[in-house]
Amino acid sequence: MGGHAPDRDSDGLAASARAALVRRIDASGAWAADPVWREAFAAVPRHLFVPYYYVGVAGGYERRWGESPDPEARERWLGGAYEDTPLATRLRDGELLSSSSQPSLMADMLAALRVKDGNTVLEIGAGTGYNAALLAHRLGDDHVTTVDLDPEITESARRHLAAAGYHPVVVTGDGARGVPERAPFDRIIATCALCTVPRAWLAQSRPGGRILMPLATGLVVLTVSDAEHAEGRFLHTPAYFVPLRGGSRPGGEPLQLGGVPRRAREDDLFRFLLALTRGSLDPQEAHALWEQEGRPQRERYGITVSGDREWAWLDDPEGPYAWPLPS
């Protein structure tokens, strides 16, 4: 916290806030499938990875800063660093470029990755370095590689990681291309949104490896067979991430939802189907399917990659409901 002497012991405050965050994540059941992650979250100091962040206020953002001369402001910064919320960490012209994800969502994703001792992991999107620190705490520095396109982001991630005592490999480069010089990987996890599966990731994965990535406001977990084939289903968890820069990006013109009932337009699961089938179904067709199939949960959807083909599906990869993803 710099040269300032807070009115209260900042280390004690951080430890107490971190313990409270762990209890909240515990209560959410996020790491029920792999409770070993509890120890990593209890040990890694999130506040060292967010020396400042932005909080939305009327008319824009308010910057919270660990070096503020105001002790109360520093205490608000420290408390906010351990809230179970995403934190905006980098803005440019009002556009969010980077953030620290919601810790309980990070726990969900890490548990779903199903890492084992000795696994090598590639993280796409270095962010603040906090997720890489959690991975390094669990697996060891040499088993973790994180990549980001923006040299300012990778440099700050290195500083944050070093301050917390972790030294995974941090690479500046296009995440869509992976990090071939560090391949093969047992696991790949992306913390930025895509609209297609980069083939480089399959080529850099060991057979049987897992890829976890945000796509269409969901999280899909793929099992890799070889450099040309992967398949898997979505988790139940909704997920909204900053798009990957340098690779395929979600986007396009706003959909025209005329004729779709307001209840459906505002339903998260319907909007997931809209995002997944964009370019294949118009909103009215998507709504008819959604109602006909009982408003399906995310877990009923999946993704298949086979050679130069890539498609989303409902219930069965070879069933009647399948939609090509952008190439």
Short mmCIF file of C-alpha atoms in Angstrom, two decimals, residues 3-129:
data_model
loop_
_atom_site.label_atom_id
_atom_site.label_comp_id
_atom_site.label_asym_id
_atom_site.label_seq_id
_atom_site.Cartn_x
_atom_site.Cartn_y
_atom_site.Cartn_z
CA GLY A 3 4.29 4.63 2.01
CA HIS A 4 0.96 5.31 3.66
CA ALA A 5 0.30 3.96 7.15
CA PRO A 6 -3.36 2.93 7.28
CA ASP A 7 -5.27 3.42 10.49
CA ARG A 8 -5.75 -0.34 10.68
CA ASP A 9 -3.43 -3.22 9.84
CA SER A 10 -3.79 -3.63 6.07
CA ASP A 11 -2.40 -7.18 6.09
CA GLY A 12 -4.93 -8.16 8.73
CA LEU A 13 -7.74 -6.51 6.81
CA ALA A 14 -6.71 -8.28 3.61
CA ALA A 15 -6.52 -11.67 5.34
CA SER A 16 -9.94 -11.17 6.92
CA ALA A 17 -11.50 -10.02 3.64
CA ARG A 18 -9.91 -12.93 1.77
CA ALA A 19 -11.26 -15.43 4.29
CA ALA A 20 -14.74 -13.93 3.91
CA LEU A 21 -14.48 -14.23 0.11
CA VAL A 22 -13.49 -17.90 0.44
CA ARG A 23 -16.53 -18.51 2.65
CA ARG A 24 -18.80 -16.90 0.05
CA ILE A 25 -17.34 -19.03 -2.74
CA ASP A 26 -17.66 -22.09 -0.50
CA ALA A 27 -21.34 -21.33 0.02
CA SER A 28 -21.88 -20.99 -3.73
CA GLY A 29 -20.65 -24.53 -4.34
CA ALA A 30 -18.35 -23.29 -7.10
CA TRP A 31 -15.47 -25.65 -6.33
CA ALA A 32 -17.53 -28.60 -5.12
CA ALA A 33 -16.12 -30.70 -7.98
CA ASP A 34 -12.52 -29.89 -7.00
CA PRO A 35 -12.27 -28.46 -3.45
CA VAL A 36 -8.46 -28.27 -3.66
CA TRP A 37 -9.01 -24.85 -5.25
CA ARG A 38 -10.21 -23.56 -1.87
CA GLU A 39 -6.63 -23.46 -0.59
CA ALA A 40 -5.43 -21.50 -3.64
CA PHE A 41 -8.10 -18.83 -3.20
CA ALA A 42 -7.31 -18.65 0.51
CA ALA A 43 -3.62 -18.13 -0.17
CA VAL A 44 -3.39 -15.83 -3.23
CA PRO A 45 -3.81 -12.12 -2.31
CA ARG A 46 -6.20 -10.68 -4.90
CA HIS A 47 -5.56 -7.09 -3.82
CA LEU A 48 -1.98 -7.27 -5.12
CA PHE A 49 -3.38 -7.86 -8.60
CA VAL A 50 -5.73 -4.87 -8.57
CA PRO A 51 -3.67 -1.89 -7.31
CA TYR A 52 -6.46 0.18 -8.82
CA TYR A 53 -9.81 -0.55 -10.42
CA TYR A 54 -12.91 1.29 -11.59
CA VAL A 55 -16.39 1.22 -10.09
CA GLY A 56 -19.39 2.30 -12.11
CA VAL A 57 -21.04 5.49 -10.86
CA ALA A 58 -23.58 7.90 -12.33
CA GLY A 59 -22.01 9.39 -15.43
CA GLY A 60 -19.04 7.07 -15.70
CA TYR A 61 -16.47 5.35 -13.49
CA GLU A 62 -14.82 6.08 -10.15
CA ARG A 63 -11.20 5.00 -9.70
CA ARG A 64 -10.30 3.21 -6.49
CA TRP A 65 -6.62 3.23 -5.74
CA GLY A 66 -4.48 1.43 -3.19
CA GLU A 67 -2.10 4.42 -3.00
CA SER A 68 -4.78 6.99 -2.22
CA PRO A 69 -3.67 9.50 0.45
CA ASP A 70 -7.07 9.03 2.13
CA PRO A 71 -7.03 6.07 4.59
CA GLU A 72 -10.77 5.53 4.19
CA ALA A 73 -10.42 5.45 0.42
CA ARG A 74 -7.63 2.87 0.73
CA GLU A 75 -9.83 0.78 2.97
CA ARG A 76 -12.68 0.94 0.44
CA TRP A 77 -10.22 -0.15 -2.25
CA LEU A 78 -9.05 -3.10 -0.16
CA GLY A 79 -12.57 -4.20 0.75
CA GLY A 80 -13.71 -3.93 -2.86
CA ALA A 81 -10.79 -6.08 -4.02
CA TYR A 82 -12.31 -9.00 -2.09
CA GLU A 83 -15.92 -8.59 -3.13
CA ASP A 84 -17.24 -11.46 -5.23
CA THR A 85 -17.63 -9.20 -8.25
CA PRO A 86 -15.71 -8.52 -11.47
CA LEU A 87 -13.45 -5.47 -11.32
CA ALA A 88 -12.80 -3.20 -14.31
CA THR A 89 -9.04 -2.71 -14.40
CA ARG A 90 -8.28 -1.09 -17.76
CA LEU A 91 -10.34 1.41 -19.76
CA ARG A 92 -9.62 3.25 -23.00
CA ASP A 93 -11.99 5.94 -24.27
CA GLY A 94 -14.73 4.46 -22.09
CA GLU A 95 -14.23 0.93 -23.50
CA LEU A 96 -13.45 -1.90 -21.08
CA LEU A 97 -10.20 -3.55 -22.21
CA SER A 98 -9.39 -5.77 -19.25
CA SER A 99 -10.91 -6.87 -15.97
CA SER A 100 -10.47 -9.17 -13.02
CA SER A 101 -13.25 -11.75 -13.27
CA GLN A 102 -15.77 -12.51 -10.54
CA PRO A 103 -13.92 -14.87 -8.14
CA SER A 104 -16.78 -17.39 -7.84
CA LEU A 105 -16.95 -17.62 -11.64
CA MET A 106 -13.18 -18.14 -11.74
CA ALA A 107 -13.61 -20.93 -9.18
CA ASP A 108 -16.34 -22.51 -11.35
CA MET A 109 -14.07 -22.43 -14.38
CA LEU A 110 -10.99 -23.74 -12.60
CA ALA A 111 -12.94 -26.62 -11.06
CA ALA A 112 -14.41 -27.49 -14.47
CA LEU A 113 -10.91 -27.55 -15.95
CA ARG A 114 -10.21 -30.72 -13.89
CA VAL A 115 -6.50 -30.18 -13.59
CA LYS A 116 -4.28 -32.87 -12.14
CA ASP A 117 -0.86 -32.58 -10.53
CA GLY A 118 1.76 -32.27 -13.26
CA ASN A 119 -0.63 -30.84 -15.87
CA THR A 120 0.54 -27.96 -18.06
CA VAL A 121 -1.97 -25.13 -18.58
CA LEU A 122 -2.20 -22.33 -21.13
CA GLU A 123 -4.30 -19.33 -20.13
CA ILE A 124 -5.58 -17.09 -22.93
CA GLY A 125 -5.94 -13.54 -21.58
CA ALA A 126 -3.48 -12.63 -18.85
CA GLY A 127 -5.64 -9.91 -17.32
CA THR A 128 -4.27 -8.86 -13.95
CA GLY A 129 -2.36 -12.12 -13.48
#
